[in-house]
Coordinates of C-alpha atoms and ligand atoms in Angstrom, one line a residue:
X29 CA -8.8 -24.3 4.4
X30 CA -9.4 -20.4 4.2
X31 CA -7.0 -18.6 6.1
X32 CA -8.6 -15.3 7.2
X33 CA -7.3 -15.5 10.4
X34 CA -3.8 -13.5 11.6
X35 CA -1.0 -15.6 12.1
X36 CA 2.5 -15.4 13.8
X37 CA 4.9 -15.5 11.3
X38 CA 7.3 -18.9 11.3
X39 CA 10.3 -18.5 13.0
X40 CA 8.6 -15.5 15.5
X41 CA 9.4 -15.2 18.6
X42 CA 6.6 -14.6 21.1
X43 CA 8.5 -14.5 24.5
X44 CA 9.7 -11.6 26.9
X45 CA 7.5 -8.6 28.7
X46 CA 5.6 -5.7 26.4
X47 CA 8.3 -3.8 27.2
X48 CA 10.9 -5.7 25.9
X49 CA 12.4 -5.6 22.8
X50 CA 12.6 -8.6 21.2
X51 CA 14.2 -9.2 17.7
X52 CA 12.2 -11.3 15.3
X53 CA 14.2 -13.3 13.4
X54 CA 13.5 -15.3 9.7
X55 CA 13.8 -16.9 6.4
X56 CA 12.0 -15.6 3.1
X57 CA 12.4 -17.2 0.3
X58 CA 10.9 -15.9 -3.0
X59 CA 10.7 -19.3 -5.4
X60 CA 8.3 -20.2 -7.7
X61 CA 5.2 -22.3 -6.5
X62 CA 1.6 -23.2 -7.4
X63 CA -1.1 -21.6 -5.6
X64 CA -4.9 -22.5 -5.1
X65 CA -5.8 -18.8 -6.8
X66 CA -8.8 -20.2 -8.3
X67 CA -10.2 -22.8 -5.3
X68 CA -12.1 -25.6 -5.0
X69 CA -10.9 -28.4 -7.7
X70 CA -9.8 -26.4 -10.1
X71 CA -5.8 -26.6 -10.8
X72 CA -3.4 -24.6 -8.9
X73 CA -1.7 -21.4 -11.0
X74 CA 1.6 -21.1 -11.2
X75 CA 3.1 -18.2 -9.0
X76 CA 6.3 -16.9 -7.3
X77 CA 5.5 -16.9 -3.7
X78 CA 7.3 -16.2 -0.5
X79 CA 7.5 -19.2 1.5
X80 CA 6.1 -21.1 -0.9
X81 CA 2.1 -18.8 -0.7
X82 CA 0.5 -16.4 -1.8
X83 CA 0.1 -14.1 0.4
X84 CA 4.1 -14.5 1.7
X85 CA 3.7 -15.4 5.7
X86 CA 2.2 -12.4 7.3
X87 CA 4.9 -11.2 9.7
X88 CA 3.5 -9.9 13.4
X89 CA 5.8 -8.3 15.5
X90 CA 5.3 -5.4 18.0
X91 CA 5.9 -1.8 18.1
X92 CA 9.7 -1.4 18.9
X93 CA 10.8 -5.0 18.1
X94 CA 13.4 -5.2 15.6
X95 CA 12.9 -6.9 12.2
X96 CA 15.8 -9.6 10.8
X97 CA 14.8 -11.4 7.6
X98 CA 17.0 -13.2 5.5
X99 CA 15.7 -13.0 2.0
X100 CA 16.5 -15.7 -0.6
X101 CA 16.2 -15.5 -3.7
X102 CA 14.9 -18.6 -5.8
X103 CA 13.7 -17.2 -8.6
X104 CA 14.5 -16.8 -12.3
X105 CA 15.7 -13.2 -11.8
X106 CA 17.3 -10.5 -9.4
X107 CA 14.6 -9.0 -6.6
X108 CA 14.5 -7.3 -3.2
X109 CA 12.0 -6.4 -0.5
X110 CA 10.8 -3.2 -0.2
X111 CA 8.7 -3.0 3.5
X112 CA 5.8 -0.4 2.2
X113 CA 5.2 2.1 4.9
X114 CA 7.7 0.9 7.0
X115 CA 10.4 4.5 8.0
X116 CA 13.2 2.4 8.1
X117 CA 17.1 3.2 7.4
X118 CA 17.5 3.8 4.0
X119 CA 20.2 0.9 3.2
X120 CA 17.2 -1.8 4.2
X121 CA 14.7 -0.1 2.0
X122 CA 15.3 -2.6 -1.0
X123 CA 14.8 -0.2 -3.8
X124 CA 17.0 -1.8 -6.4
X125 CA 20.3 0.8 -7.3
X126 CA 19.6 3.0 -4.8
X127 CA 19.7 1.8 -1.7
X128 CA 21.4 -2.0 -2.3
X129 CA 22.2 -4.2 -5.7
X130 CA 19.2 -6.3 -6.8
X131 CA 20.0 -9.5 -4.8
X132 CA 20.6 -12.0 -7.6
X133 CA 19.0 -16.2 -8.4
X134 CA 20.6 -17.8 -6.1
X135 CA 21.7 -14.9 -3.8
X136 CA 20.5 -13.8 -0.5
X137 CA 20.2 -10.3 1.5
X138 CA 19.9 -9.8 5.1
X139 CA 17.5 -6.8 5.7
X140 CA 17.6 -5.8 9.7
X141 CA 15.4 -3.1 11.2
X142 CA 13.4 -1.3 14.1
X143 CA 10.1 -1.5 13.7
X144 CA 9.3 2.6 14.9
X145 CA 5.4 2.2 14.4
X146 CA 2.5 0.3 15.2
X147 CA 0.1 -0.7 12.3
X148 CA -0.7 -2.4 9.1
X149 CA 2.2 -2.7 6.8
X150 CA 3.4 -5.2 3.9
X151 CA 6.0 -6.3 1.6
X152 CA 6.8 -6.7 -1.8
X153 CA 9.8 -6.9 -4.2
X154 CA 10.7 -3.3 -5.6
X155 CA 12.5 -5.1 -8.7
X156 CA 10.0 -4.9 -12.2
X157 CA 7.4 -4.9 -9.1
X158 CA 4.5 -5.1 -12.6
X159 CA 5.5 -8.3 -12.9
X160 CA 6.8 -9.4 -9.4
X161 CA 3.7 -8.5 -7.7
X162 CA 1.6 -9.6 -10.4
X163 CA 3.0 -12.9 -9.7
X164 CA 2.3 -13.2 -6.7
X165 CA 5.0 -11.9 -4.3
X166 CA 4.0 -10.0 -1.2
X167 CA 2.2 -10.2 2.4
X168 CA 1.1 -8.4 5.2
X169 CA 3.4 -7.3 7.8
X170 CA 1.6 -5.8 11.1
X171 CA 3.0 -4.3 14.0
X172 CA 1.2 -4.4 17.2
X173 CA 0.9 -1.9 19.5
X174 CA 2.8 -2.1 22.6
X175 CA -0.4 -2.5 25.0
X176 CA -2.7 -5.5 24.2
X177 CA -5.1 -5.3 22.0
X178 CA -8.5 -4.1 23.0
X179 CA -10.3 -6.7 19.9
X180 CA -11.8 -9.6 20.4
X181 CA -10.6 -10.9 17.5
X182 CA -8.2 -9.2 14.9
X183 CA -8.5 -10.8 11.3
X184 CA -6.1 -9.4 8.3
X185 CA -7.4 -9.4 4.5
X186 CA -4.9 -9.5 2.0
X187 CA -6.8 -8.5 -1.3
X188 CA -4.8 -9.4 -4.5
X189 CA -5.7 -8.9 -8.2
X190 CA -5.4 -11.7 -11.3
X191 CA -4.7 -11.3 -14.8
X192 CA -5.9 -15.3 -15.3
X193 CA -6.0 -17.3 -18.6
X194 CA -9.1 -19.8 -18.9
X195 CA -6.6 -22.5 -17.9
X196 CA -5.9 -20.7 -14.4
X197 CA -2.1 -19.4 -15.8
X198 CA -1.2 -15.9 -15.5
X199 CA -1.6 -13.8 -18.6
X200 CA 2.3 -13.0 -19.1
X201 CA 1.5 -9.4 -21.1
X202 CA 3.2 -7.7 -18.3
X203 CA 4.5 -4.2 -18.9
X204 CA 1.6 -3.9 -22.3
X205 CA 1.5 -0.5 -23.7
X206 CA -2.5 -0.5 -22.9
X207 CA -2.2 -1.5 -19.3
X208 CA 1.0 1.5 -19.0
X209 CA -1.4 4.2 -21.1
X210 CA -4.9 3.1 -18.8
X211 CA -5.3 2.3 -15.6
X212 CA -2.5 -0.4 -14.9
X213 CA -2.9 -3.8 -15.2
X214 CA -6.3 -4.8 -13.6
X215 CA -7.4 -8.2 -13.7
X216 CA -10.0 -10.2 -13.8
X217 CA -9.9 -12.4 -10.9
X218 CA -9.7 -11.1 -6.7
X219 CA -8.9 -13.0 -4.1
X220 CA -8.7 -12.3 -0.6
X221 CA -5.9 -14.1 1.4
X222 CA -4.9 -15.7 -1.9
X223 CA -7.6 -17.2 -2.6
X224 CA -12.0 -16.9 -3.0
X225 CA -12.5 -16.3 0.2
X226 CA -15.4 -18.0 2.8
X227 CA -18.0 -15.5 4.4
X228 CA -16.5 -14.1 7.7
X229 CA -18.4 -15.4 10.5
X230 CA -18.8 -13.0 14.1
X231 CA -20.3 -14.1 16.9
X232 CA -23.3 -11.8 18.1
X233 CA -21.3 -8.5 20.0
X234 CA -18.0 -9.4 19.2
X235 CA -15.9 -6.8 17.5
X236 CA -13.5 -7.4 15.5
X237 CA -10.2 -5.5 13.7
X238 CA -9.7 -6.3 10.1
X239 CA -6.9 -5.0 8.4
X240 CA -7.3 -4.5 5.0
X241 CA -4.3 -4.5 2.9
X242 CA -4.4 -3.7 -1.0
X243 CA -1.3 -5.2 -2.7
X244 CA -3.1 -5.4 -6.0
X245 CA -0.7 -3.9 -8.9
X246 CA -3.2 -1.6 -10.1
X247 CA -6.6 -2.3 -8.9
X248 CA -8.3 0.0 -6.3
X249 CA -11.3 -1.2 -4.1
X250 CA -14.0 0.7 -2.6
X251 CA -15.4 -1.9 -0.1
X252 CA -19.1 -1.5 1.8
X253 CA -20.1 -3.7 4.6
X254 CA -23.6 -4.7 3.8
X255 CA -25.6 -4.3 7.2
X256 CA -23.3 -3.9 9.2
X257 CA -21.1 -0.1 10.2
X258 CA -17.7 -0.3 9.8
X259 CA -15.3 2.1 11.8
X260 CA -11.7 3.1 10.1
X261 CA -9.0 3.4 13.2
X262 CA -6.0 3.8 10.9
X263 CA -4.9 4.4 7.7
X264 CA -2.1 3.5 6.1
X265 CA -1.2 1.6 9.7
X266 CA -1.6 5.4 11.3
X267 CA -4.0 5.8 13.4
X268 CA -7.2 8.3 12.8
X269 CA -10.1 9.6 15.1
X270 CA -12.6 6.6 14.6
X271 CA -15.2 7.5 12.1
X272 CA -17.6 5.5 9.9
X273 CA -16.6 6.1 6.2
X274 CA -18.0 8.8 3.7
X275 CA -20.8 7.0 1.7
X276 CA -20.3 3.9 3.9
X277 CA -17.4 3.0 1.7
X278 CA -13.5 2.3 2.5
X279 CA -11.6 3.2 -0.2
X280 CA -8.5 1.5 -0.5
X281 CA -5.7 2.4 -4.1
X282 CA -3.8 0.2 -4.9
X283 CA -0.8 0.0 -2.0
X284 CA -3.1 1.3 0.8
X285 CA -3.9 -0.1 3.7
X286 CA -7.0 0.5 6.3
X287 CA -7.9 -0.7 9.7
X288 CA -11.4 -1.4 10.3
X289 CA -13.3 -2.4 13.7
X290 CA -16.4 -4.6 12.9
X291 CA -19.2 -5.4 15.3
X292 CA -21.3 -8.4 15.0
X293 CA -24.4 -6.7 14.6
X294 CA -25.8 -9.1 11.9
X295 CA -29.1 -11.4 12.0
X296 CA -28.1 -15.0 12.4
X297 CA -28.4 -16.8 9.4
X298 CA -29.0 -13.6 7.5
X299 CA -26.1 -13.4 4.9
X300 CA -24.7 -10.2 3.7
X301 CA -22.7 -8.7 1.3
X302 CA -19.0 -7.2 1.0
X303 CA -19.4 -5.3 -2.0
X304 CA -16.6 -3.8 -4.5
X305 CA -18.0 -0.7 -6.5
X306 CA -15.0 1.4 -7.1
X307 CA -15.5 1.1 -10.8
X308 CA -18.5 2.6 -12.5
X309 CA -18.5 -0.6 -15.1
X310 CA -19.4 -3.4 -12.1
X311 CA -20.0 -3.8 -8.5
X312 CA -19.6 -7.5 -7.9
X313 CA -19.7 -9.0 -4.4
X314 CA -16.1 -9.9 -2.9
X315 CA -17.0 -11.7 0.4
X316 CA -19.9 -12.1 2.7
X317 CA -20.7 -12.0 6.7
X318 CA -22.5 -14.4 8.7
X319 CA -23.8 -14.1 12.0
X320 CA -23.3 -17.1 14.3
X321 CA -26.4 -17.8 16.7
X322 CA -25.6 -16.7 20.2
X323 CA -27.3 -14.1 22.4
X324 CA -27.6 -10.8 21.3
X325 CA -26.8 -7.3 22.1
X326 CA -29.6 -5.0 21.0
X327 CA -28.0 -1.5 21.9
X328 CA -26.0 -0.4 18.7
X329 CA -22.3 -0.4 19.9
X330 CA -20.5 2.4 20.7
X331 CA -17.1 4.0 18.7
X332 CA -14.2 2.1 19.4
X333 CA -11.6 4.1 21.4
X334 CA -8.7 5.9 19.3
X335 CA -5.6 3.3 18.7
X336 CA -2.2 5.0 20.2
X337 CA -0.5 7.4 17.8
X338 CA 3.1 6.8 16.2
X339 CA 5.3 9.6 16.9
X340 CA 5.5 11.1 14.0
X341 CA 7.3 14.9 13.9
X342 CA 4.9 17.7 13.2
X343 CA 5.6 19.3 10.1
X344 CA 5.9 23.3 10.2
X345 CA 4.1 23.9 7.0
X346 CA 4.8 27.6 6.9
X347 CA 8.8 27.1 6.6
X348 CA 8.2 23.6 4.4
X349 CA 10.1 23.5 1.0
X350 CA 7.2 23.4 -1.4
X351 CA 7.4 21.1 -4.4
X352 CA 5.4 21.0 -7.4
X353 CA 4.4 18.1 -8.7
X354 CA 1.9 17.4 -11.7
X355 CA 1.1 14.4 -13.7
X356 CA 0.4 14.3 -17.2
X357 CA 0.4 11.7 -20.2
X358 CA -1.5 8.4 -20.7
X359 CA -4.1 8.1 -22.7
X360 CA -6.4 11.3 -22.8
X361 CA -10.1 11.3 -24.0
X362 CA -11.6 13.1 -27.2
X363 CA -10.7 16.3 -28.1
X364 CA -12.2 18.3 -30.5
X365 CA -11.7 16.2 -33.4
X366 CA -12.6 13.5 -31.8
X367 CA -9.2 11.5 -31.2
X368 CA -7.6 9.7 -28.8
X369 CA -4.4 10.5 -27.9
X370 CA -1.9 8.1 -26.6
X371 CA 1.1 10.0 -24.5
X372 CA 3.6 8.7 -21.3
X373 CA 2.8 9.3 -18.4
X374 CA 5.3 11.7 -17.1
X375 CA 5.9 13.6 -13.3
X376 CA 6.3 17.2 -14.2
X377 CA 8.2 18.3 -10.7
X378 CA 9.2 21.8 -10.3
X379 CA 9.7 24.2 -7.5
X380 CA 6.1 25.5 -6.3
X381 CA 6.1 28.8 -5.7
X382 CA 2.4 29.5 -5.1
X383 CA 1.8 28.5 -1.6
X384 CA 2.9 30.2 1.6
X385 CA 6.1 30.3 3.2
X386 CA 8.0 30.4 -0.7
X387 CA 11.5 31.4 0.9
X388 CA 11.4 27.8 1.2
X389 CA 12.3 26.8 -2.4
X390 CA 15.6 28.6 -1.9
X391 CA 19.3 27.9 -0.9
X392 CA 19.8 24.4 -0.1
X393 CA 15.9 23.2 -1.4
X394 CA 15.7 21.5 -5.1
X395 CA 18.9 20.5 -6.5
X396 CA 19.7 21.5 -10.2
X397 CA 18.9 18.1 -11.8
X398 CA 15.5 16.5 -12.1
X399 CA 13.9 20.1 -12.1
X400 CA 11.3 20.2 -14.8
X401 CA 12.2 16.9 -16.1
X402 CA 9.8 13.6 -15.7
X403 CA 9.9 10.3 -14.3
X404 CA 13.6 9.2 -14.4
X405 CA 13.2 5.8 -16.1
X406 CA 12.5 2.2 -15.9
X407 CA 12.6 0.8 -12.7
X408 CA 14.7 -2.2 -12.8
X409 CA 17.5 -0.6 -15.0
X410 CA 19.1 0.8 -12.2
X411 CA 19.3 4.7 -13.6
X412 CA 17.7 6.8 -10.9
X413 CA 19.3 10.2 -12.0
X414 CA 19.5 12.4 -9.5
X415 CA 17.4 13.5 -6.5
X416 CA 15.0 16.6 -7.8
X417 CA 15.2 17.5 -4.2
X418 CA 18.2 17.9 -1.6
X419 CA 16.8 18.5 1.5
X420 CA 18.0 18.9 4.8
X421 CA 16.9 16.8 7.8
X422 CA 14.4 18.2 10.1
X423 CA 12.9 20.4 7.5
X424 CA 9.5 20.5 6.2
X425 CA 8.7 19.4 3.0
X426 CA 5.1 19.9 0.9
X427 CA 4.4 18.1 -2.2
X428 CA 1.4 19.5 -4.2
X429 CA 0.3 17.0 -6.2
X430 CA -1.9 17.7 -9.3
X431 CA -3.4 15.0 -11.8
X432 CA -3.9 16.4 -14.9
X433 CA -4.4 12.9 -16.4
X434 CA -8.0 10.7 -16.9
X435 CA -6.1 8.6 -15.0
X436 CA -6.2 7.1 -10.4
X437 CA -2.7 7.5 -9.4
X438 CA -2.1 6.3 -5.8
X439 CA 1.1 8.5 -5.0
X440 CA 3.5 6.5 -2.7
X441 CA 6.8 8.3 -0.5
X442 CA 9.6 6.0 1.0
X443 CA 10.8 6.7 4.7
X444 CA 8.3 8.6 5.9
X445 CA 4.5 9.1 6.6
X446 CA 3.0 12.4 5.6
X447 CA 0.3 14.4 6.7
X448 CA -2.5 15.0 4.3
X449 CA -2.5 19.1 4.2
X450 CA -5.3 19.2 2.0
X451 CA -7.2 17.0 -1.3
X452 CA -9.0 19.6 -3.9
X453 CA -8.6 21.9 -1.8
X454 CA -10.1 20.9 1.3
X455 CA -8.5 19.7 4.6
X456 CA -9.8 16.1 5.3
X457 CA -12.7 15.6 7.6
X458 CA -10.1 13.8 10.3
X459 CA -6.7 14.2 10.3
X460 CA -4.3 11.7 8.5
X461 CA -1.2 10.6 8.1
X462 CA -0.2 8.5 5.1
X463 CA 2.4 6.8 3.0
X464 CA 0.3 6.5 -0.1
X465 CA -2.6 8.5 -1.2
X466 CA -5.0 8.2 -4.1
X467 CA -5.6 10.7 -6.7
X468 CA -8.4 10.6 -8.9
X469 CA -8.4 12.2 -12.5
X470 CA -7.8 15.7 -12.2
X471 CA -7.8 15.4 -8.2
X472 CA -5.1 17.7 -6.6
X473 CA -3.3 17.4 -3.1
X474 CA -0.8 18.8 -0.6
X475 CA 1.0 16.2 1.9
X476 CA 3.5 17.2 3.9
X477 CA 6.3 16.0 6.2
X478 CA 9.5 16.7 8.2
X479 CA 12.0 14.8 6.0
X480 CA 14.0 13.0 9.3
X481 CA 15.0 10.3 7.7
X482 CA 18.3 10.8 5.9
X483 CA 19.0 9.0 2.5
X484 CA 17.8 8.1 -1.1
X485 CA 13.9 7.7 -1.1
X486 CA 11.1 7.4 -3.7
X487 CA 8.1 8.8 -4.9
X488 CA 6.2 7.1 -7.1
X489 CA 2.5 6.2 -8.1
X490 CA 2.1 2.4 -7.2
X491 CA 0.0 1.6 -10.4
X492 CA 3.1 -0.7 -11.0
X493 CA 3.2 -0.2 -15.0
X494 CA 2.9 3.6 -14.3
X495 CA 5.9 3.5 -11.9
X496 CA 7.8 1.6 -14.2
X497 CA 6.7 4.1 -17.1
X498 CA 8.1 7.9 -15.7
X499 CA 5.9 8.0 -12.5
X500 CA 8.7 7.7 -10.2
X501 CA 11.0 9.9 -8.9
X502 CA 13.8 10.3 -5.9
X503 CA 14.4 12.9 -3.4
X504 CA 17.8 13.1 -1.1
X505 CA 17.5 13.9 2.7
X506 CA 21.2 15.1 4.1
Ligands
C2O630 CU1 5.0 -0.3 -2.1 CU2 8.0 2.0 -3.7 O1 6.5 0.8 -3.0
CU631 CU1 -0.3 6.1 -11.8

């Protein structure tokens, strides 16, 4: 029944040398469906699905193949694909009037694309995404690297979030004024793979890659690995020095992705826990791992060896255009009288002027526009006003992100990956590269990249009613 294991996607094909570059060719078709969310005998929920389940097919390709997918659309309203993490050319990254028209019911798009970097990616409509990917539309897509893989075994986990009635429906309050002022909408039911998942067995010594992928609309995990030491070997689907994780948890906001290598280091027949605790009000257990019986290795293993690194351009943070960005808004906690008040959320950018290197805001730096304005409207009405920033290719660019809300925002950027500079204040213990990072209330952070890839890209906090709600914003590379 369960699924946890990787799959080729339909219509791949799996011919040719390492070297070679193949072009991986298929169908998606977003429709309406019913899906086993719930399990066991319990009814199906309704769901829009690609290909008919929830998670969509998990495409596999490898690093340098190129990527052709015709996308149908089946369902009641317009959509596109956006391919999260993916630095693509702008015209396939399927942000609704920016970069194509929102392909219509009954209409079809042909996205087509190299694939530049290995790693743990996934896709998911960018069209009123809070309800889209509520519903049920999106799925993994991983690029291997070019040289086989070094793991046993590689396993991907898709975690989703529900917002399920008693009868197993959706709850259809998409887009409530709560869920926009709070913390997006979280549900109340997780599944892994689409569904309540079945313990992950390993066999004694074997190690394992997970990839974890979290395409929940608002919820963030923070996973621990009862009895067992996970190591993170990417982030985001970029590679990072192996290291076991801070507090023995893998944090994962909503949008981000993590690469894990697990070693069957368990006692056979001893069940333990995969545990959720990112929110103070409940830990609740989200999986468990099982040791088959087979002879055992009694040294603890050893670090897996550093996956190949993406070439990604260096950013020359010195020269970088700086930007300011700072969120504000949503519902804010007591103040002296005691009240609560209710505000939008809202992306304050401006030119930042504090760091190093400030020449950098001049000449052809932030356009006019979007300068000390907010978010620049609703998604899925097509307005995306104009770019705060006009950059040109090759420079460096620094966002400094400050959250000045009670509020986790996990910031996304289109096109390309960024370097995480520093997060309050500190440079991270290994370095990373990202496409979406995780701010906590009142965190701050500097991420930086060389802006190489021209066009129209986002930035946006992937708490889906907060990116429909002024957390978004567009910057131009020329
Ligand atoms: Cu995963 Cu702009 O989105
Ligand atoms: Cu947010």
């Amino acid at each position: 029944m369960l699924q946890l294991a990787a799959r080729p996607a339909r219509g791949a094909t799996r011919m040719g040398a390492a070297t070679q570059r193949r072009v991986i060719d298929m169908i998606l078709v977003a429709a309406p469906g019913i899906a086993p969310v719930r399990g066991g005998t319990m009814p199906g929920t309704p769901v829009w699905a690609y290909g008919g389940r929830v998670p969509g097919p998990e495409i596999r390709a490898r690093q340098g193949d190129r990527l052709r997918v015709l996308v149908e659309n089946r369902l009641s309203e317009a959509t596109t694909v956006h391919w999260h993490g993916i630095r693509l050319p702008n015209a396939m990254d399927g942000v609704p009037g920016l970069t194509q028209r929102a392909i219509p019911p009954g209409g079809r798009f042909r996205y087509e694309f190299d694939l530049p970097d290995a790693g743990t990616f996934w896709y998911h409509p960018h069209q009123r995404s809070f309800v889209q990917v509520a519903r049920g539309l999106y799925g993994a897509l991983v690029v291997e690297e070019a040289a086989p893989s070094p793991f046993a075994r590689e396993l991907t986990w898709v975690l989703g979030d529900w917002r399920l009635q008693e009868d197993g429906k959706i709850l259809e309050d998409f887009g409530n004024e709560s869920d926009v002022m709070h913390e997006g909408r979280i549900g109340n039911f997780v599944t892994i793979n689409g569904r309540t998942p079945e313990a992950l067995v390993l066999r004694p010594g074997e190690r394992v890659r997970l990839r974890l992928v979290n395409a929940a609309s608002a919820r963030n995990f923070a996973l621990s690995f009862e009895g067992h030491n996970p190591w993170i070997v990417a982030l985001d689907g970029q590679p990072v020095t192996p290291h076991e994780p801070e507090d023995g948890r893998i944090v994962l906001g909503a949008a981000m992705r993590a690469d894990i290598v697990l070693d069957g280091i368990g006692q056979p027949g001893k069940i333990y826990r995969v545990v959720d605790d990112f929110y103070e009000h409940g830990a609740y257990v989200i999986n468990a791992i099982n040791t088959a019986d087979g002879p055992r290795e009694t040294r603890a293993p050893s670090p897996p060896p550093p996956l190949p690194g993406n070439a990604l351009a260096k950013p020359d943070i010195r020269s970088a255009t700086r930007v300011e960005m700072v969120f504000r808004g949503g519902m804010e906690g007591n103040d002296a009288s005691g009240a609560m008040r209710h505000r939008p959320l809202t992306m304050e950018i401006s030119p930042d002027r504090r760091g190093t290197g400030g020449q950098g805001t001049g000449g052809h730096g932030i356009g006019g526009h979007g300068i000390g304005g907010h978010g620049i409207g609703r998604e899925h009405d097509a307005r995306h006003g104009s770019p705060f920033l006009v950059v040109r290719r090759g420079k460096t660019v620094v966002f400094s992100l400050r959250n000045e809300t009670d509020w986790h925002h996990p910031m996304h950027v289109h096109g390309h990956s960024f370097l995480v500079v520093s997060h309050n204040g500190k440079a991270p213990r290994h370095r990373q590269w990202r496409d979406t990072l995780l701010l906590k209330p009142r965190e701050a952070a500097e991420i930086a990249f060389v802006a190489d890839n021209p066009g129209f890209w986002m930035v946006h906090c992937h708490v889906l009613d907060h990116q429909d709600n002024g957390m978004m914003a567009m910057f131009r590379v020329v």
